[in-house]
XYZ file of N, CA, C and O in Angstrom:
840
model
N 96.619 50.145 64.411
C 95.943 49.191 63.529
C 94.720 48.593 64.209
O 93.586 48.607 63.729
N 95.057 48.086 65.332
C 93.679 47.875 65.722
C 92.342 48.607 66.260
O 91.156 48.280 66.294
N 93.059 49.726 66.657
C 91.912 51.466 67.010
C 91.600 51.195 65.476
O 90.466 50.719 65.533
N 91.986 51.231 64.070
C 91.240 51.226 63.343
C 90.340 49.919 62.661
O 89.297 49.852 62.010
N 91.284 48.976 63.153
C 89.794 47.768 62.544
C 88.855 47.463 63.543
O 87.980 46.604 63.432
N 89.097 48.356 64.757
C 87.738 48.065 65.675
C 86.297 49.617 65.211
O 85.067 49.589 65.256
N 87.350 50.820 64.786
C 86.408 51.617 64.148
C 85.492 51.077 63.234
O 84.327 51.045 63.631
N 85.790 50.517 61.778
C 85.482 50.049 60.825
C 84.136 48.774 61.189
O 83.052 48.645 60.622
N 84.549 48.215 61.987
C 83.775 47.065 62.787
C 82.987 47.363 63.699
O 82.240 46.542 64.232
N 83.069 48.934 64.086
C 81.603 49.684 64.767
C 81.083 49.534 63.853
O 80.271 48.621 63.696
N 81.442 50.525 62.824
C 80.744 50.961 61.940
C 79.523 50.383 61.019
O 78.353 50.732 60.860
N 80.495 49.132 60.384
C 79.926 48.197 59.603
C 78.444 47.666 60.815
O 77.356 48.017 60.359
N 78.368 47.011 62.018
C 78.175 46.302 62.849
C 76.667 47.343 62.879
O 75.507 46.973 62.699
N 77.012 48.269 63.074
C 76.028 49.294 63.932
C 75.001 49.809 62.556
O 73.893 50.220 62.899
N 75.284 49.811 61.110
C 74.237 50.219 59.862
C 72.847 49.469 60.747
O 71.789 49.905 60.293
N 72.725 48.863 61.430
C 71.249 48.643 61.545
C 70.488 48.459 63.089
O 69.422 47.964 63.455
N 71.652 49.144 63.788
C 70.942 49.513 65.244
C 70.034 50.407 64.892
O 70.054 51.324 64.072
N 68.757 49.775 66.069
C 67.660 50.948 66.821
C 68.104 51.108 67.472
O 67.946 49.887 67.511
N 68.929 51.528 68.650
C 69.065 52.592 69.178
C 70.696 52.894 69.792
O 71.622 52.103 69.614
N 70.837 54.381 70.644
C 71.866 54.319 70.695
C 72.855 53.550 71.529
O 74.056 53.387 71.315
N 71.881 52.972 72.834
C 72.196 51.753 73.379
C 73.002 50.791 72.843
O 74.094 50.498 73.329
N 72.288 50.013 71.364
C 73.038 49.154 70.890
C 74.300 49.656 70.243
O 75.328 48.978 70.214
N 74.194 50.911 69.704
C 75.448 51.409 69.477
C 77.050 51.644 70.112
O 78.146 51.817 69.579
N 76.528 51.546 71.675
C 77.269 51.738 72.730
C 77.919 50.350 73.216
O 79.126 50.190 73.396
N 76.823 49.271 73.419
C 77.127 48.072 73.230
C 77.658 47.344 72.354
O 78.204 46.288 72.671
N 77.584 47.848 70.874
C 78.532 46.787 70.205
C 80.104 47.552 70.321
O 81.185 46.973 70.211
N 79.871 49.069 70.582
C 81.530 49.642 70.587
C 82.392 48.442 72.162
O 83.333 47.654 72.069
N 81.723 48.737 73.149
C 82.198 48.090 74.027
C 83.093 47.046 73.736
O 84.289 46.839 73.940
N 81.545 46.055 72.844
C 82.202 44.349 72.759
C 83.679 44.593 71.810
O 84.696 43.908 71.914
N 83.490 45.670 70.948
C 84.693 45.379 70.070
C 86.310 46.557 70.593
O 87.383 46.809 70.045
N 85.722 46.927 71.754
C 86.508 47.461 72.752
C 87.450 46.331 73.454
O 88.673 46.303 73.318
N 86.660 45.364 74.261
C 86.715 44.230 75.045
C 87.939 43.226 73.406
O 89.159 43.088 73.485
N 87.324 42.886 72.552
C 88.268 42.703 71.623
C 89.554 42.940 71.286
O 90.463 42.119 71.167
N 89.582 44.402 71.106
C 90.839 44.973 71.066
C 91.664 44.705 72.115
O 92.824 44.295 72.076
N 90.962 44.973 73.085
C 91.570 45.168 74.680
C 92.597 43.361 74.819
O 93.703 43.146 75.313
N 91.904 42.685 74.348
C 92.427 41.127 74.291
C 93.968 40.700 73.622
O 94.957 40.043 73.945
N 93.467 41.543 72.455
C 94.529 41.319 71.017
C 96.081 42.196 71.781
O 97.247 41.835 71.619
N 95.666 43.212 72.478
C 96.799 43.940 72.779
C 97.489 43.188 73.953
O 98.706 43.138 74.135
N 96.300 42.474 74.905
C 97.195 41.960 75.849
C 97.913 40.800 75.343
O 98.800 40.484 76.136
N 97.872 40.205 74.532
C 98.056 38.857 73.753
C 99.394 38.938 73.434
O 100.245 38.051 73.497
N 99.549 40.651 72.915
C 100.882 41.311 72.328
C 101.691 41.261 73.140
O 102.884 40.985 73.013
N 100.671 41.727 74.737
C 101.976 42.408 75.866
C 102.189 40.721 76.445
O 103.337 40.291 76.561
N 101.254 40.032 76.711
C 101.577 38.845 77.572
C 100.590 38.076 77.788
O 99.682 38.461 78.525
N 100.556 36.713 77.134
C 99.782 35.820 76.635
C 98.969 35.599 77.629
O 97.755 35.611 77.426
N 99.406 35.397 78.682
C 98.659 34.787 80.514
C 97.625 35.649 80.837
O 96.525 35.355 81.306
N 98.291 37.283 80.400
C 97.345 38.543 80.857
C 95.897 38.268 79.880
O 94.755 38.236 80.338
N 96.214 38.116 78.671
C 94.811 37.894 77.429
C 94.418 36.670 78.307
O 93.233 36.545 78.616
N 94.947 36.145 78.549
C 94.013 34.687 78.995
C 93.078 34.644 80.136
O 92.092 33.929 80.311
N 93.694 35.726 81.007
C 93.020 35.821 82.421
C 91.886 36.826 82.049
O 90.837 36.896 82.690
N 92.310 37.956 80.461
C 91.177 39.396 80.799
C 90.347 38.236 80.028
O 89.409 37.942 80.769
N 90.314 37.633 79.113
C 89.453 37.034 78.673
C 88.091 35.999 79.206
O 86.982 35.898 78.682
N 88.650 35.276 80.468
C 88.397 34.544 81.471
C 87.435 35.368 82.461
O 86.614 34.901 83.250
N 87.752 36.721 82.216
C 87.096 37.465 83.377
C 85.988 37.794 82.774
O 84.825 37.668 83.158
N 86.582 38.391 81.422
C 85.234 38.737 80.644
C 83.896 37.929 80.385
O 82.741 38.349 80.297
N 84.572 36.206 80.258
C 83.585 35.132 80.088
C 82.575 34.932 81.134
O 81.429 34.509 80.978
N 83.349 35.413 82.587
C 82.483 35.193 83.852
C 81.632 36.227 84.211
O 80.548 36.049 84.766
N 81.995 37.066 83.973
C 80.956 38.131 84.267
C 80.106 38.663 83.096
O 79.241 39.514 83.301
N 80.387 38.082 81.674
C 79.294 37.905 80.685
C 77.936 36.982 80.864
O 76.840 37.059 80.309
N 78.433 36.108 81.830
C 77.578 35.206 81.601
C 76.866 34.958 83.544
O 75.871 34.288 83.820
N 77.523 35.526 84.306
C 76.979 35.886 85.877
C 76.338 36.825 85.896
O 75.255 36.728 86.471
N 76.716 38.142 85.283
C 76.306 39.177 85.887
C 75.348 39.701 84.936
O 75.824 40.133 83.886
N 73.935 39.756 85.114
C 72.598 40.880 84.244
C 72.618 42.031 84.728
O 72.652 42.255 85.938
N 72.593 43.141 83.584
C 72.263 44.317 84.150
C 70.876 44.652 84.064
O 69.969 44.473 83.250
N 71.047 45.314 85.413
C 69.729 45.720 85.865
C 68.814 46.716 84.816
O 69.243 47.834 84.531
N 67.727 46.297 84.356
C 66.861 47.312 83.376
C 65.806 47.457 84.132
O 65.160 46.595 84.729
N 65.565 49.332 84.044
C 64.410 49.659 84.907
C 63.021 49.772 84.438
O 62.008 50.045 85.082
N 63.236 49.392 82.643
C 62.184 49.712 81.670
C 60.937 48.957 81.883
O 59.794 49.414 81.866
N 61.390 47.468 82.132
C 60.583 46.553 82.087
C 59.136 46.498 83.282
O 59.078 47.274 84.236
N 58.649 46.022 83.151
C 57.213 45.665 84.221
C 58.173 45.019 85.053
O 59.187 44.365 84.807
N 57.501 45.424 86.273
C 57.533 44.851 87.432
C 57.179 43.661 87.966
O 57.354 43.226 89.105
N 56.324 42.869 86.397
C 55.865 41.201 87.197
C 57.033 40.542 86.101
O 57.173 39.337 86.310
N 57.780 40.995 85.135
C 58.663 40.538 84.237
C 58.998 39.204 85.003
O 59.007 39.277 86.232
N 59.370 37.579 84.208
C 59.714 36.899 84.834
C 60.702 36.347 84.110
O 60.660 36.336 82.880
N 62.024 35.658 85.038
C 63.276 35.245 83.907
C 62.985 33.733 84.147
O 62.306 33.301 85.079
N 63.508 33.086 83.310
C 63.548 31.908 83.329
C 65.051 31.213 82.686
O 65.545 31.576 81.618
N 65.520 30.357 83.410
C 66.462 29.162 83.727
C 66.114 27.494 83.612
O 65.112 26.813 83.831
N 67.373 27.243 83.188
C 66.995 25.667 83.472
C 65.324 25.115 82.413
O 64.961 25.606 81.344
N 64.784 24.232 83.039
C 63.223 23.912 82.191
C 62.326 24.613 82.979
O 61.301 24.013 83.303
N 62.520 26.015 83.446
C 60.993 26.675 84.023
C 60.570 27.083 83.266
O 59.558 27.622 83.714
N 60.646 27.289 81.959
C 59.708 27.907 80.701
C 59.260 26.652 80.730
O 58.565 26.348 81.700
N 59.585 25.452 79.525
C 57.909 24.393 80.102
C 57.197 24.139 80.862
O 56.038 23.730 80.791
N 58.032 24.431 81.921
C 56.852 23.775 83.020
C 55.987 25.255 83.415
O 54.835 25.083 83.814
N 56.326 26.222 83.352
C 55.204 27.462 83.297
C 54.248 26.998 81.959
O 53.088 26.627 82.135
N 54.744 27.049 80.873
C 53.810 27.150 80.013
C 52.596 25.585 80.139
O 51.519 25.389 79.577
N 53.229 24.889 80.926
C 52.340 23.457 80.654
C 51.342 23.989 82.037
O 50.157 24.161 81.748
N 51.712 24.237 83.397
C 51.276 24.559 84.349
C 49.733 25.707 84.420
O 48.696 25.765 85.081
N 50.595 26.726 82.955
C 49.682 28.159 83.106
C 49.046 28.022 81.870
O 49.538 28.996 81.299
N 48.403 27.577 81.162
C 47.842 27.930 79.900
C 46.675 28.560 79.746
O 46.193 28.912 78.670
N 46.097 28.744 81.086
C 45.470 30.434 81.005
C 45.881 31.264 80.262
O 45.373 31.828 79.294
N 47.092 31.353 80.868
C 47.806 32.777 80.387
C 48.814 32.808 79.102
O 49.528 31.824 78.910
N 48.888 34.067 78.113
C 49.235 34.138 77.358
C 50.589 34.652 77.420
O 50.703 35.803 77.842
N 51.712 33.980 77.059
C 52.693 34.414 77.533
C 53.636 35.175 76.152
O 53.535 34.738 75.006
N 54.483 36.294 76.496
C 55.415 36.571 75.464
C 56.552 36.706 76.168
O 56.760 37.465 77.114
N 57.598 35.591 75.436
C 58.614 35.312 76.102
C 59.678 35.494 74.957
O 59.514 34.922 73.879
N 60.888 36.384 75.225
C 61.994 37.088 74.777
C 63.751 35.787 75.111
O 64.513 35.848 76.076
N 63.802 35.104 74.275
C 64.915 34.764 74.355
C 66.443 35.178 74.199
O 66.790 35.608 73.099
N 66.988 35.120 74.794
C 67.998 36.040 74.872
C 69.858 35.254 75.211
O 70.114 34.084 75.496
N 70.597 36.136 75.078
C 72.016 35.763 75.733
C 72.345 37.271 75.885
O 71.956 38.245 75.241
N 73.536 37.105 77.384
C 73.853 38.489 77.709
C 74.558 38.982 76.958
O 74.465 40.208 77.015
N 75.577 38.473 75.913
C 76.451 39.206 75.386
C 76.635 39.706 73.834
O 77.598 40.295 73.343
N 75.396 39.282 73.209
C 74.517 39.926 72.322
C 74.365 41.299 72.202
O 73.514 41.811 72.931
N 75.064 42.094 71.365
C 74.421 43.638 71.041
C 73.159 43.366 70.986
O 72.435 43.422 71.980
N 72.541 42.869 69.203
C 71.225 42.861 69.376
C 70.545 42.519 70.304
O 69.512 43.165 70.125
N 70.399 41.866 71.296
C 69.679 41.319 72.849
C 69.730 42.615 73.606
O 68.770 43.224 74.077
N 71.229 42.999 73.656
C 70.982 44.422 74.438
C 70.195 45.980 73.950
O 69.756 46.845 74.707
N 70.203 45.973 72.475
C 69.496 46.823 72.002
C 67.848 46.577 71.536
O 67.025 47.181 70.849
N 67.884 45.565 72.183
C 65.865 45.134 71.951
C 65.342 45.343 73.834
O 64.183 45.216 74.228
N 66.671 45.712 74.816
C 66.392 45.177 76.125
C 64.774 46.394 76.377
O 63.714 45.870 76.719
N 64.854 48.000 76.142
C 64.320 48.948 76.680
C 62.821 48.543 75.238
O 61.645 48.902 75.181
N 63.602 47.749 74.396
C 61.566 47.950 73.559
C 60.856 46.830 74.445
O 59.819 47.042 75.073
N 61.375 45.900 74.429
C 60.537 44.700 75.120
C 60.106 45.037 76.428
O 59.026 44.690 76.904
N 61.082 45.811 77.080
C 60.552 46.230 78.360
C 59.228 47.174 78.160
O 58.252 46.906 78.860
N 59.149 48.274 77.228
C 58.494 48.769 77.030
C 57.030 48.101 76.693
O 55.954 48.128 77.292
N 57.420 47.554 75.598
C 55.924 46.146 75.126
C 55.258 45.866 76.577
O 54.033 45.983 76.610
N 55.800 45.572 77.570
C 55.631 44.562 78.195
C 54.770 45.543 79.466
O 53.646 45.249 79.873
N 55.392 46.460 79.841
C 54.302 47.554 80.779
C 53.121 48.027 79.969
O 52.140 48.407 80.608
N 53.063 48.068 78.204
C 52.084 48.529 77.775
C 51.170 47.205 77.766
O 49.951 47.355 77.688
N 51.797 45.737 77.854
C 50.957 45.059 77.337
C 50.675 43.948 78.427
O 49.949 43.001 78.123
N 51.305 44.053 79.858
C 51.086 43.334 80.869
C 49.685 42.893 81.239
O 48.979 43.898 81.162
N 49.097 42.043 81.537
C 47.600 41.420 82.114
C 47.747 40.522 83.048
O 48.853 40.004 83.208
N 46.941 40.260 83.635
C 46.774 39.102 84.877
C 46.324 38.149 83.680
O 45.917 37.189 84.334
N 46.124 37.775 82.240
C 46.528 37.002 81.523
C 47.319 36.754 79.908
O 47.315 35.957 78.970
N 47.849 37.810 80.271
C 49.243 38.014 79.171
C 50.492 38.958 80.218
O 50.609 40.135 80.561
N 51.229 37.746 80.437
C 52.507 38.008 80.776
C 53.905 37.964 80.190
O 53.933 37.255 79.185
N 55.101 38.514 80.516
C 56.151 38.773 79.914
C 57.003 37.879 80.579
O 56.614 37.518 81.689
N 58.048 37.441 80.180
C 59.046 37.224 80.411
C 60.591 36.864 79.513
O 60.524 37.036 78.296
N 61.855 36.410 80.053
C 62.684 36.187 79.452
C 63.484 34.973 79.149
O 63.201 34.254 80.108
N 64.160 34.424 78.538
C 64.629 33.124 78.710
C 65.880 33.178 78.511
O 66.025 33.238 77.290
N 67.073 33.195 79.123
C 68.380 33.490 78.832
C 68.768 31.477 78.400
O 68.566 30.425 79.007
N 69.408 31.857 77.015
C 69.589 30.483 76.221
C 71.039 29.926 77.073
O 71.107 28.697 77.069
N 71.987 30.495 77.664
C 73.340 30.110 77.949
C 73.152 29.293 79.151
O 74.057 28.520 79.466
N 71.629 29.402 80.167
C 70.805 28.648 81.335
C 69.858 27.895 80.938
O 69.124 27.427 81.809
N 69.687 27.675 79.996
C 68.113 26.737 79.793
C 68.618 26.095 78.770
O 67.812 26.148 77.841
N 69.807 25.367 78.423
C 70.202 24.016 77.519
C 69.316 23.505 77.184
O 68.554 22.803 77.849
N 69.272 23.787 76.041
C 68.207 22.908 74.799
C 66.547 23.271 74.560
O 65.798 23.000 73.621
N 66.309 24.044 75.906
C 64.949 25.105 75.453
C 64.206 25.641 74.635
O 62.999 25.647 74.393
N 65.758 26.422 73.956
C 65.518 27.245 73.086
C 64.878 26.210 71.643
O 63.787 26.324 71.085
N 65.755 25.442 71.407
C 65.513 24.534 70.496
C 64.308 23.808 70.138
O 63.829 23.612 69.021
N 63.829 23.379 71.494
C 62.359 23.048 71.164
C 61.850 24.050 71.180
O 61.728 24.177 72.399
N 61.334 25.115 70.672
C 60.842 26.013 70.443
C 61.004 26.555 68.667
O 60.422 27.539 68.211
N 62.090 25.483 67.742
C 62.878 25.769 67.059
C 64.117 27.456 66.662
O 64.469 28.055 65.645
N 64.345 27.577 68.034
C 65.190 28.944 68.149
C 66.392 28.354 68.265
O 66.648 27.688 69.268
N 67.404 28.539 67.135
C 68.979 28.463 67.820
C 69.807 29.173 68.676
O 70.252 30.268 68.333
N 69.986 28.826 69.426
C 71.044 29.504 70.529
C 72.824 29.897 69.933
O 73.803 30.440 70.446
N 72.526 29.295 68.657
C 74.193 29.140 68.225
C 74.461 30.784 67.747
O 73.667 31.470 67.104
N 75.744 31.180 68.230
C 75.880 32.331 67.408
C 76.263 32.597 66.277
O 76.608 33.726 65.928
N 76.252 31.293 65.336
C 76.367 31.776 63.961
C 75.934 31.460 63.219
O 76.382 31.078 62.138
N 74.523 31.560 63.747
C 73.439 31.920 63.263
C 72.271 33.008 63.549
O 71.112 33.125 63.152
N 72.986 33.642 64.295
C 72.823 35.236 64.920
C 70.879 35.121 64.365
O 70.426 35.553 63.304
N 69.851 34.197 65.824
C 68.934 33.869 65.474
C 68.185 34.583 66.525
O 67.012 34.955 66.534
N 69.607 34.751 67.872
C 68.688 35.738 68.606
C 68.907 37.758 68.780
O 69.713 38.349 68.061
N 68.102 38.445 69.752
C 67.220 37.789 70.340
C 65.704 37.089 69.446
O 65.509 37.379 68.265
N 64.886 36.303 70.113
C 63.952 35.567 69.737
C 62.638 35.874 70.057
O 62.837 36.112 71.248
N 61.419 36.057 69.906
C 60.790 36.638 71.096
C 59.657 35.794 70.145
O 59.701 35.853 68.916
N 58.519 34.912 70.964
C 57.636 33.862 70.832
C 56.310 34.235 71.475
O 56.400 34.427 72.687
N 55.052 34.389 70.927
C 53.661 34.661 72.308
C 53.277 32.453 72.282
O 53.268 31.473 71.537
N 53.128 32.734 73.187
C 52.314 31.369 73.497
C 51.365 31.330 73.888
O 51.297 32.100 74.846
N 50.252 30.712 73.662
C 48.770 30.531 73.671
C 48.175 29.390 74.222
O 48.630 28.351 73.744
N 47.605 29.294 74.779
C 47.656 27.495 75.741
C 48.925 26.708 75.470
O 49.035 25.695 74.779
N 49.740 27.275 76.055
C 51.442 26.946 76.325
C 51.877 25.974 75.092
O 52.581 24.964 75.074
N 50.893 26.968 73.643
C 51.916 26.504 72.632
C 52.306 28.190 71.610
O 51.609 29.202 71.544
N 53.819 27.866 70.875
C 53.969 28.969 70.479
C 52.717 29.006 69.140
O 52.196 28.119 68.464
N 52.573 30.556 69.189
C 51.539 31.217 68.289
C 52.039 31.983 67.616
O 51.295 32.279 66.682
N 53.015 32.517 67.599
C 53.623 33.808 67.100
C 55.117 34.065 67.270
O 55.569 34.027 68.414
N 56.083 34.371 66.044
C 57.366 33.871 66.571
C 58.061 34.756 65.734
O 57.966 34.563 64.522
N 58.927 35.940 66.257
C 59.992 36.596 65.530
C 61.618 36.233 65.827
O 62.086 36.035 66.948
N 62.027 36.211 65.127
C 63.500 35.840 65.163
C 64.629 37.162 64.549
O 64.217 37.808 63.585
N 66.035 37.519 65.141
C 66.272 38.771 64.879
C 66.860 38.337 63.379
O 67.074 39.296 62.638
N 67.180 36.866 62.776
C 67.926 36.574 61.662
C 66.666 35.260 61.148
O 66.590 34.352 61.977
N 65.942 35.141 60.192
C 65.268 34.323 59.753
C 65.507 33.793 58.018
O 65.303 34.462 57.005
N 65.834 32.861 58.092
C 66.425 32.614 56.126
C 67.408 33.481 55.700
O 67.342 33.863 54.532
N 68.477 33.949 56.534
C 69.715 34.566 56.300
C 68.828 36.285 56.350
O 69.511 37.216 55.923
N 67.624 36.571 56.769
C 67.563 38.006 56.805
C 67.176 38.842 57.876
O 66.226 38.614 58.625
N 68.091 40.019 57.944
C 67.594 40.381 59.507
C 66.060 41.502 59.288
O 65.699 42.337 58.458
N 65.514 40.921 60.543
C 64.402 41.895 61.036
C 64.648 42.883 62.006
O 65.144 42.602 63.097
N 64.409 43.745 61.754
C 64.890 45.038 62.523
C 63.371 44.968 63.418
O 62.265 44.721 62.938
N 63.704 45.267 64.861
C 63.196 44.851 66.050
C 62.617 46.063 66.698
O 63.071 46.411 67.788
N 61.767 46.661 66.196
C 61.091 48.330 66.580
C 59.846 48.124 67.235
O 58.843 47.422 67.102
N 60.301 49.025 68.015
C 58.855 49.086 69.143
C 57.203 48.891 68.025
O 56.125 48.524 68.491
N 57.408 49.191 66.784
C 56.275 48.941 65.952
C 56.311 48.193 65.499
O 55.151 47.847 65.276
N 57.152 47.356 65.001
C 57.294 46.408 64.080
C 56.999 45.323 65.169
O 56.148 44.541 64.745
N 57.387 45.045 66.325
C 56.889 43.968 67.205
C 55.657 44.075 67.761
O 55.009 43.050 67.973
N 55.336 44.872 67.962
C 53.572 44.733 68.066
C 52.788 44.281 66.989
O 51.882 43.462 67.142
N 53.119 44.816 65.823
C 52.119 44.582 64.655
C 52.474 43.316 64.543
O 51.574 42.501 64.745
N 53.564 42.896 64.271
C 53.924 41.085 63.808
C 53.681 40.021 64.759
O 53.405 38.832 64.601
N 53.901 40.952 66.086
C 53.671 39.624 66.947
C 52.238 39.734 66.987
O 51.785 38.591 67.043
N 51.169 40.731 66.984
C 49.563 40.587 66.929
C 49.964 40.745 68.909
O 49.776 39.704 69.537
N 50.282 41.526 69.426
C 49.766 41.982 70.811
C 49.043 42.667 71.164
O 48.796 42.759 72.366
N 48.356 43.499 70.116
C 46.861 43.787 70.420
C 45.996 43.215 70.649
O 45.149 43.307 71.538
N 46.222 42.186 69.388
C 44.753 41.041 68.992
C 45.245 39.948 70.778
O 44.221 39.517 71.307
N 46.258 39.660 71.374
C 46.694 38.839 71.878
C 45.880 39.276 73.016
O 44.885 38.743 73.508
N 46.604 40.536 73.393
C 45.953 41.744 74.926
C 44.677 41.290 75.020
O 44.455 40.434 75.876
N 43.329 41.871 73.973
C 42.007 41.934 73.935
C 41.632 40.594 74.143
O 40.591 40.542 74.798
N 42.256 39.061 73.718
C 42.018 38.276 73.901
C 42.365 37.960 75.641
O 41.609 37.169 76.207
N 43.338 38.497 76.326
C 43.478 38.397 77.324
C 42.438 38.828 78.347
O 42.050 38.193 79.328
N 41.960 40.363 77.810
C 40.617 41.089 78.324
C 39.418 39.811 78.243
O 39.191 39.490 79.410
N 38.991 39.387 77.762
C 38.277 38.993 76.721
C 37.916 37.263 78.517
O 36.892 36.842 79.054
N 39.229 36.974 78.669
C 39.376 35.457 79.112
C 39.390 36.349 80.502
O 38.715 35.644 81.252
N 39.662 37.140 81.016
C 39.792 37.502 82.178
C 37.653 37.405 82.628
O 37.008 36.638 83.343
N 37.139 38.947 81.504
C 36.088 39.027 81.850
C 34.665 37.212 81.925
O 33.559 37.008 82.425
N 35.602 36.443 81.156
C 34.756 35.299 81.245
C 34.965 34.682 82.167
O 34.005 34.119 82.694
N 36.180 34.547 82.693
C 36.670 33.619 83.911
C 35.407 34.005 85.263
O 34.481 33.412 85.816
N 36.155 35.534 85.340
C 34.942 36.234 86.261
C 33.674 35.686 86.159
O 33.199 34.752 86.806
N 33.096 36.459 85.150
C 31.800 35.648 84.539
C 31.154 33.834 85.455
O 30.119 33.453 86.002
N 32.208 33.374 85.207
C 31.835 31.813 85.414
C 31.844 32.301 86.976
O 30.790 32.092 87.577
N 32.475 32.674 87.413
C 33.212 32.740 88.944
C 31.628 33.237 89.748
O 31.492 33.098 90.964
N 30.701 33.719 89.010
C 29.573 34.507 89.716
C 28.919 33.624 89.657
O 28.510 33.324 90.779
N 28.303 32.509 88.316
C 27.280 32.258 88.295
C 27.654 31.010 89.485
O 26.990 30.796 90.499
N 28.574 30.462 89.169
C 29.008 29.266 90.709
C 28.459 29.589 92.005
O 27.787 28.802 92.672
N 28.812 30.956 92.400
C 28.275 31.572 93.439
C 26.650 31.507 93.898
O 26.264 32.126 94.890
């Protein structure tokens, strides 16, 4: 019975993964599920402890993604304001997230991707894990709650205010999160060229001083 309501609950769950990643990831979580319900059956202490384990290393342990740029930056605690108040040079696109999110894990290899195509010495990437940065998300108006399945979130900021803001659930509807569909909506072209654009002027000023 439960091999089959965890089938059914791929199934249903997965009609709107991009990719097969997330497919793999939501079987897991509803693996990890099952895996609970049975120990619960065999011995209440055992569900309590796999559960306990699962909570700690959901929320300790990131897996390593090799997709992303190499200046990628995470953020904790209030280091997203104080970057964005500090840097407003720079144009930032920042990906909010929680680890134990299918959708979060199946947006992990596009954003990484975005982010080597769209890296600058003034448009940078980074991430904001919501379960470390209490109440962050919020001023930003992003819920962290999961039931409201709002992330992941992903925001550009522009003199360290948001400019541009996708959400994976917005007015009860989901946006499907494609390497195309986030460029065009978030405007990271128009964002990039503007980055080109502030680099070559900065320079600019930097000569005539000279």
């Amino acid at each position: 019975a439960v091999v089959s309501t965890q089938s059914t609950g791929v199934a249903i769950k997965n009609r709107r993964c991009v990719s097969a990643e997330a497919y793999l990831s939501t079987l897991f979580t509803f693996a990890k599920a099952g895996s609970a319900i049975l120990f619960y059956k065999m011995n209440i202490q055992l569900a309590i402890w796999y559960i306990l384990l699962c909570v700690v290393l959901t929320v300790t342990v990131r897996t390593p993604s090799f997709e992303e740029s190499s200046e990628m930056k995470y953020f904790v605690d209030d280091s997203l304001p104080q970057q964005l108040k500090n840097d407003k040079d720079t144009i930032w696109v920042v990906e909010f997230y929680t680890t134990f999110s299918p959708h979060c894990n199946a947006v992990k290899p596009i954003f990484g991707a975005l982010s080597r195509e769209f890296t600058h010495d003034y448009m940078k990437f980074g991430k904001c894990d919501v379960l470390k940065s209490h109440g962050v998300p919020e001023s930003y108006d992003i819920s962290s709650s999961c039931l409201k399945t709002e992330l992941p979130a992903i925001v550009v900021f522009e003199d360290g205010k948001p400019a541009a803001r996708i959400k994976q659930t917005n007015n009860g509807k989901q946006y499907l999160m494609s390497y195309v569909n986030l460029k065009r909506d978030l405007l990271l072209q128009e964002f990039y060229e503007k980055a080109v654009q502030k680099s070559k002027t900065i320079k600019s000023e930097k000569k005539k001083k000279k």
